[in-house]
mmCIF file of C-alpha atoms in Angstrom:
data_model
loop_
_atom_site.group_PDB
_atom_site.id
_atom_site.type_symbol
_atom_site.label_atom_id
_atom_site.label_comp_id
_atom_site.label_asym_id
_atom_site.label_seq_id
_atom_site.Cartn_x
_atom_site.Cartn_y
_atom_site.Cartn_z
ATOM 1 C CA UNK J 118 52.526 -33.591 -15.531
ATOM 2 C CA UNK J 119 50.641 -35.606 -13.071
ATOM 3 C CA UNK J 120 52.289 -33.627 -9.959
ATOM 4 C CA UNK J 121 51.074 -30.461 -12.110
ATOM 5 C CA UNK J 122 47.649 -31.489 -12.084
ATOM 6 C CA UNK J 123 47.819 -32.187 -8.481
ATOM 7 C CA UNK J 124 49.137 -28.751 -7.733
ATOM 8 C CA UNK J 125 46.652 -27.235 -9.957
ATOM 9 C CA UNK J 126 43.441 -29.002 -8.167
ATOM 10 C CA UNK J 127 43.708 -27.625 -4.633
ATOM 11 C CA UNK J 128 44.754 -23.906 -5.925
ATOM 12 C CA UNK J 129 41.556 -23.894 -8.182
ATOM 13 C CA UNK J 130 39.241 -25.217 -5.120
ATOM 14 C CA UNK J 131 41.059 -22.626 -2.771
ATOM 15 C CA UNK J 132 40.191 -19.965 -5.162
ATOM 16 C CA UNK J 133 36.418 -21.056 -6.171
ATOM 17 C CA UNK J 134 35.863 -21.100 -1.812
ATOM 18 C CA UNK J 135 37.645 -17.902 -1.686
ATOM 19 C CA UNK J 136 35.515 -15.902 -4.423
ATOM 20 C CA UNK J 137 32.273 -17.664 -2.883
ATOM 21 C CA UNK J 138 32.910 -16.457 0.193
ATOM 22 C CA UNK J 139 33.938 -13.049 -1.003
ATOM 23 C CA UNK J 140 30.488 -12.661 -3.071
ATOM 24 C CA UNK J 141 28.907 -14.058 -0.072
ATOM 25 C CA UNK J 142 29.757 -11.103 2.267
ATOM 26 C CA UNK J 143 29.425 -8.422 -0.535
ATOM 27 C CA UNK J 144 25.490 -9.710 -0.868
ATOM 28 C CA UNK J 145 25.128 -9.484 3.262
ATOM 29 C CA UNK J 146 27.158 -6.173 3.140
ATOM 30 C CA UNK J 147 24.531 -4.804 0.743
ATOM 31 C CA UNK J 148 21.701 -5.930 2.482
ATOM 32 C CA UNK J 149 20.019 -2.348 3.283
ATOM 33 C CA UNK J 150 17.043 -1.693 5.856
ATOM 34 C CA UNK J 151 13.714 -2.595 3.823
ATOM 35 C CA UNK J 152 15.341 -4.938 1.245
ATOM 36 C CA UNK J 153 13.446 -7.599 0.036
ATOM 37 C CA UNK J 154 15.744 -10.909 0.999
ATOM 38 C CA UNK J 155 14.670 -14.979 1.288
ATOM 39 C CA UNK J 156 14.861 -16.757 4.893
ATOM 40 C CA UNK J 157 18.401 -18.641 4.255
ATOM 41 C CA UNK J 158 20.004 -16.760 6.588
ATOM 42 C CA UNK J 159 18.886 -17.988 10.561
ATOM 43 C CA UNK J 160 18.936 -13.977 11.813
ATOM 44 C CA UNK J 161 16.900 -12.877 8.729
ATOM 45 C CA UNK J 162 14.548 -15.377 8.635
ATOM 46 C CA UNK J 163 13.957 -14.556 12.612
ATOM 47 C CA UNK J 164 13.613 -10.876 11.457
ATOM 48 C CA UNK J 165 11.246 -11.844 8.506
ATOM 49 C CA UNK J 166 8.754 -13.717 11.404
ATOM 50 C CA UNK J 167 8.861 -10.921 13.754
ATOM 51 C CA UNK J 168 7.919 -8.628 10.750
ATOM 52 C CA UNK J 169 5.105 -10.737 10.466
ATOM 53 C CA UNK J 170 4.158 -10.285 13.360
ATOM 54 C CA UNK J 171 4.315 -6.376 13.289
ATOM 55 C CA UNK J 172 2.219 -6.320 10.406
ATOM 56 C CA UNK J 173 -0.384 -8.279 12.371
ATOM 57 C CA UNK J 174 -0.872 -5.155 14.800
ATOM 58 C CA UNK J 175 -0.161 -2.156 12.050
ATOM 59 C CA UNK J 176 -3.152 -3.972 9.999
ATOM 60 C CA UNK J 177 -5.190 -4.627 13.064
ATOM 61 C CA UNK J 178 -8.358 -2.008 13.123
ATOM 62 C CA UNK J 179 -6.799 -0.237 15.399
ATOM 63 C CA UNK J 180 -4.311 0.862 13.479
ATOM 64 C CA UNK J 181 -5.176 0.401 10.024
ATOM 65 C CA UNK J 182 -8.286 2.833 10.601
ATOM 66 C CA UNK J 183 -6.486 6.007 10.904
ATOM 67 C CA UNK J 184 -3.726 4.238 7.956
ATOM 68 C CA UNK J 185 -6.134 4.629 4.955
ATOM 69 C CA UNK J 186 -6.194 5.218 1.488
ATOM 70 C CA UNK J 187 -9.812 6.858 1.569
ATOM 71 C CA UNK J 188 -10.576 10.194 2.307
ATOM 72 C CA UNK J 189 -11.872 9.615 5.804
ATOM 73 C CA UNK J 190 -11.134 8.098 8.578
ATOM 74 C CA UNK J 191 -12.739 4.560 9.765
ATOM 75 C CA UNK J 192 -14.390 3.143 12.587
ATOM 76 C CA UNK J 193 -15.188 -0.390 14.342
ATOM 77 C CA UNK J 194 -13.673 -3.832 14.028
ATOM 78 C CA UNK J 195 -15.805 -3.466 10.481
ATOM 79 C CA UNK J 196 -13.268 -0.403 9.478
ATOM 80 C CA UNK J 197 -16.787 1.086 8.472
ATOM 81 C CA UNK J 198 -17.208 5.111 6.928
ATOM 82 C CA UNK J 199 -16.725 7.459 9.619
ATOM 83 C CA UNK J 200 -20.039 9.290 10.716
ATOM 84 C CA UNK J 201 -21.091 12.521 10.224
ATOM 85 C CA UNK J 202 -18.933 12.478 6.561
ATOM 86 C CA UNK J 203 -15.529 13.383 8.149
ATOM 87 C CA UNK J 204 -13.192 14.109 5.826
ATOM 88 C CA UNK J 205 -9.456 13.873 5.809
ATOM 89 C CA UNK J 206 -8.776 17.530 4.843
ATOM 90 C CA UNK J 207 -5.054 18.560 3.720
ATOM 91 C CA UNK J 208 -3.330 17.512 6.755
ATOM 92 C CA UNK J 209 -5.105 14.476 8.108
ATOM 93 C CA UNK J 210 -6.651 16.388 10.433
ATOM 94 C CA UNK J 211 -10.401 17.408 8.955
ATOM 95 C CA UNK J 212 -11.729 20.535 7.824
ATOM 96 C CA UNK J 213 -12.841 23.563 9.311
ATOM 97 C CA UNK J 214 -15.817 22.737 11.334
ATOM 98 C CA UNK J 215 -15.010 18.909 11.642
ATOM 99 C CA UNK J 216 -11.196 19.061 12.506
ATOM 100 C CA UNK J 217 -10.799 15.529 14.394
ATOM 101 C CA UNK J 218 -9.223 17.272 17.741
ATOM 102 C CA UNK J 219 -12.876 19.192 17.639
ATOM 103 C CA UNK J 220 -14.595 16.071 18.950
ATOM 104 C CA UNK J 221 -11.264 14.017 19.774
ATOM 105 C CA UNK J 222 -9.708 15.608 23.034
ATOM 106 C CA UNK J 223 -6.030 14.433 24.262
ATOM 107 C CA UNK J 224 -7.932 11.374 26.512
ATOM 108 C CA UNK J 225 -10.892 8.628 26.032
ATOM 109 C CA UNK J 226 -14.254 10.431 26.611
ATOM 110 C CA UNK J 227 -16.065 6.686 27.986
ATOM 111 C CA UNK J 228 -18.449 8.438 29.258
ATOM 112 C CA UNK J 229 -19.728 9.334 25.353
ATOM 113 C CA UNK J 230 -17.539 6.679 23.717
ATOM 114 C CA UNK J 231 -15.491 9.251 21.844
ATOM 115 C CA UNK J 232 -11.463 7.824 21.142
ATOM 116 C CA UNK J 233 -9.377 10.049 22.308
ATOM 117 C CA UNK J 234 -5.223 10.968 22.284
ATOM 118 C CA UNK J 235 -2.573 13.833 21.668
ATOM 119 C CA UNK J 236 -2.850 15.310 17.955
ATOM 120 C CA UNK J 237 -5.860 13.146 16.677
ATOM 121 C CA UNK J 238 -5.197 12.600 13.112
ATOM 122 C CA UNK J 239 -5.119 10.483 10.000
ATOM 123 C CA UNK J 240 -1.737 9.035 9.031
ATOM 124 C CA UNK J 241 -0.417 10.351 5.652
ATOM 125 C CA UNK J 242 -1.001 8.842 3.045
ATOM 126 C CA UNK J 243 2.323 7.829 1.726
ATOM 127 C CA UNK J 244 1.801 5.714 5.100
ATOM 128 C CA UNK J 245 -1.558 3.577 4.044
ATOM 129 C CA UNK J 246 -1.966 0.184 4.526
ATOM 130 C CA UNK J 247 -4.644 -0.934 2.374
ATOM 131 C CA UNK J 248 -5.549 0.359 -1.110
ATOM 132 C CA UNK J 249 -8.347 2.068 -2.770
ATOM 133 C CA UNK J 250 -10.829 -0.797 -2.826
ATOM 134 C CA UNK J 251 -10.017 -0.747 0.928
ATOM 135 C CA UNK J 252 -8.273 -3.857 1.086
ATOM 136 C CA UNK J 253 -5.571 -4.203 3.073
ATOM 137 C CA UNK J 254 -2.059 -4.338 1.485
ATOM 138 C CA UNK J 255 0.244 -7.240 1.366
ATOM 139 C CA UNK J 256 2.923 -7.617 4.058
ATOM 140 C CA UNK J 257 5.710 -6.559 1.210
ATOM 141 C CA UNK J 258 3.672 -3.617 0.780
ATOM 142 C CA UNK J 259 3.355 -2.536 3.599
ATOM 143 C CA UNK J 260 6.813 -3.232 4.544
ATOM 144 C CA UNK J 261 8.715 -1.319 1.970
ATOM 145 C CA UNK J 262 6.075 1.413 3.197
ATOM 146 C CA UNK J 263 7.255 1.292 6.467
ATOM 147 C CA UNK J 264 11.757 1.436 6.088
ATOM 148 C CA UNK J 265 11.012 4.147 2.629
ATOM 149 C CA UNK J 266 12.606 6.924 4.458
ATOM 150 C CA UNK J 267 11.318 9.419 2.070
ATOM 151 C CA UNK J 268 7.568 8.051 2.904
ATOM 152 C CA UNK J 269 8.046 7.246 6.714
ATOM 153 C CA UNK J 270 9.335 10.710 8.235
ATOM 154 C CA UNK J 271 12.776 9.881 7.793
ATOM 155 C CA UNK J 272 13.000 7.146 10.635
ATOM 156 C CA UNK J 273 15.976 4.521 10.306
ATOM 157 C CA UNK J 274 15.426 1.364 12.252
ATOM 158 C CA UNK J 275 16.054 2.101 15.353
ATOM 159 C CA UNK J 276 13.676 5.829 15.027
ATOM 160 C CA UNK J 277 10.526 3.181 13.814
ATOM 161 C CA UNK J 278 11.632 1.047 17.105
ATOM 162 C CA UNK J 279 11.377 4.159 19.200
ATOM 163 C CA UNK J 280 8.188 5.153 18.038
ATOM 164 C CA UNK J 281 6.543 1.965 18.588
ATOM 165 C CA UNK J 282 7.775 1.927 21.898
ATOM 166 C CA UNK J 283 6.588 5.698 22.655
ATOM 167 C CA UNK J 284 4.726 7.068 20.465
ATOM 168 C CA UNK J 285 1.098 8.436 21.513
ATOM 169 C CA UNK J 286 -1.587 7.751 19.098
ATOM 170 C CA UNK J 287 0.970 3.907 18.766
ATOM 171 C CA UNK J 288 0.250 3.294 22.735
ATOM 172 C CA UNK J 289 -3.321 4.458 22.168
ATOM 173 C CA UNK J 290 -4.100 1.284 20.485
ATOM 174 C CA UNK J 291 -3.828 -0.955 23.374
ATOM 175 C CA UNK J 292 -6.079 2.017 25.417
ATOM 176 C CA UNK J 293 -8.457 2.552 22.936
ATOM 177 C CA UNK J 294 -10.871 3.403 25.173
ATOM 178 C CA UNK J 295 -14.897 2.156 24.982
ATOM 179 C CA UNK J 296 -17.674 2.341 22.568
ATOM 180 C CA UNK J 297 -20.789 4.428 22.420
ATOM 181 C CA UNK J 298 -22.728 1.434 24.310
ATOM 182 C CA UNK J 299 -20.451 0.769 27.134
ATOM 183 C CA UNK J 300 -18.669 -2.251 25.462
ATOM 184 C CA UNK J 301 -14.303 -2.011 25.048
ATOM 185 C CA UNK J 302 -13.059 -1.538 22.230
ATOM 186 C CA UNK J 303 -11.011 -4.629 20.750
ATOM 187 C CA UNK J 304 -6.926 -4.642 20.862
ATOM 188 C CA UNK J 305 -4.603 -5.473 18.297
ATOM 189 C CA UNK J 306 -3.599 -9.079 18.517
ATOM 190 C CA UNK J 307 -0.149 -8.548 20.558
ATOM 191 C CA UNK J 308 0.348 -6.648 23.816
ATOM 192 C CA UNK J 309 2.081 -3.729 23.440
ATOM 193 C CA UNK J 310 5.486 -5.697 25.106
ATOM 194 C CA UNK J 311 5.237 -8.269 22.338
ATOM 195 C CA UNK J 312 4.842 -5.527 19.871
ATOM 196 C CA UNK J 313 7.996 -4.000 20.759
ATOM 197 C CA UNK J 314 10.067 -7.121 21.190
ATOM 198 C CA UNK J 315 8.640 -7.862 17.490
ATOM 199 C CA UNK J 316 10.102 -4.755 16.300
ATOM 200 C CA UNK J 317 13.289 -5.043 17.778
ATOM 201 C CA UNK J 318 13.850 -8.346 16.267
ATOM 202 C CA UNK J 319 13.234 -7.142 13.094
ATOM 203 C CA UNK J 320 15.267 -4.268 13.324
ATOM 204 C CA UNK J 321 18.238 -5.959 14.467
ATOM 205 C CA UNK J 322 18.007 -8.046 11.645
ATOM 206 C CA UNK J 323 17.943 -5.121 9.215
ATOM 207 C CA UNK J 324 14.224 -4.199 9.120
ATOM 208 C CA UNK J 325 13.904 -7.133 5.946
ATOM 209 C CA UNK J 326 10.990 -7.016 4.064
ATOM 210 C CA UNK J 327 9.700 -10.504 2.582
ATOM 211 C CA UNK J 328 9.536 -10.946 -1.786
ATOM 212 C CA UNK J 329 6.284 -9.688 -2.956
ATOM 213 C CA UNK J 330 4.121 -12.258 -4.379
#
C-alpha cells in the first residue's frame, strides 16, 4: 500500500505541472493584438511601457488636435476651438468654402503661420482620443482604439508600425511648423526615433493594451 502511495505521488505532481503548463501556453497562444493582459510576463510588461509611451505622443496636442470627438478641429498647446468656425464636414475635411486643404497647402506657410502637410484632415472619428467633454481618453481607451481593425483602417501591428514610421500628417508632428507670431510650435514629448522604437516594442510584444480602470 505504502509503495502505492509512493507511485501515486509523483504521477499526480507530473500531471498537475503538465496541465499547468499546458493552460499556460493556451492563455499566451490566445493572446491577440489589442488584448487587455497584466505585466507578469517580462516581454509584455516591456510592451505595456512602450505603449505608454506611444500614448504620450498620440495624446500630445499635436496629435490629439486633429484626433477629436468635436466637430472641429483644434488648435494650440490649449487644444482651443478652431477659428473662423471650421467644421469637420462628412469626411474630415471641412465644407465647401472652408475645406482644410483651402487654407492648409501640402507644406508649413511660416511666413503666415498656417500648418501645413499632404491631405490636411481630421482623423475619423472611430479614431478619437478624447471624449465629448474634450477630455482626453484613458490609455485602455485609446489603445483598444488603436489595434480595432474595424476602427483603425484595417492595420495589423506591423501596418500601425509602418505608419508611424512614414506616414505624412504622423512625421508632420515633429515639423509642425511656426505660429502666427514667429514662435515654433511645441513637439510631442519623444523624437520621432523614440517614437518608432516605442512602437516597435509594443508591437513585438503583441500590440497589449493595459486593464481599463
Amino acid at each position: 500500500m505504502l509503495a502505492n502511495h509512493r507511485l501515486r505521488l509523483p504521477v499526480f505532481l507530473f500531471v498537475l505541472v503538465l496541465c499547468v503548463t499546458c493552460i499556460a501556453l493556451s492563455i499566451r497562444a490566445g493572446i491577440e493584438p489589442g488584448d487587455t493582459v497584466s505585466a507578469a510576463d517580462p516581454k509584455l510588461a516591456d510592451g505595456l511601457a512602450a505603449w505608454e509611451q506611444v500614448y504620450s505622443v498620440l495624446t500630445s496636442p499635436r496629435c490629439i488636435n486633429c484626433h477629436t470627438a468635436t466637430n472641429y478641429p483644434q488648435q494650440g498647446d490649449d487644444r482651443h476651438h478652431h477659428f473662423a468656425n471650421v467644421i469637420r464636414g462628412p469626411e474630415g475635411k471641412g465644407v465647401p468654402a472652408l475645406n482644410c486643404v483651402g487654407c492648409h497647402q501640402t507644406a508649413n506657410a511660416d511666413s503666415t503661420g498656417v500648418p501645413g502637410g499632404p491631405d490636411w484632415h481630421l482623423a475619423p472619428l472611430s479614431m478619437r482620443w478624447q471624449d465629448a467633454n474634450d477630455q482626453t481618453l484613458s490609455s485602455a481607451a485609446v489603445c483598444r482604439a488603436v489595434t480595432d481593425r474595424s476602427r483603425n483602417q484595417n492595420m495589423d501591428g506591423r501596418a500601425l508600425l509602418k505608419h508611424h514610421e512614414e506616414a505624412a500628417l504622423v512625421l508632420w508632428a515633429w515639423n509642425p511648423g511656426r505660429r502666427p507670431d514667429g514662435t515654433a510650435r511645441s513637439l510631442p514629448p519623444l523624437t520621432h526615433a523614440q517614437f518608432v522604437a516605442a512602437t516597435r516594442t509594443w508591437v513585438d510584444a503583441g500590440a497589449p493594451c493595459p486593464r481599463a480602470k
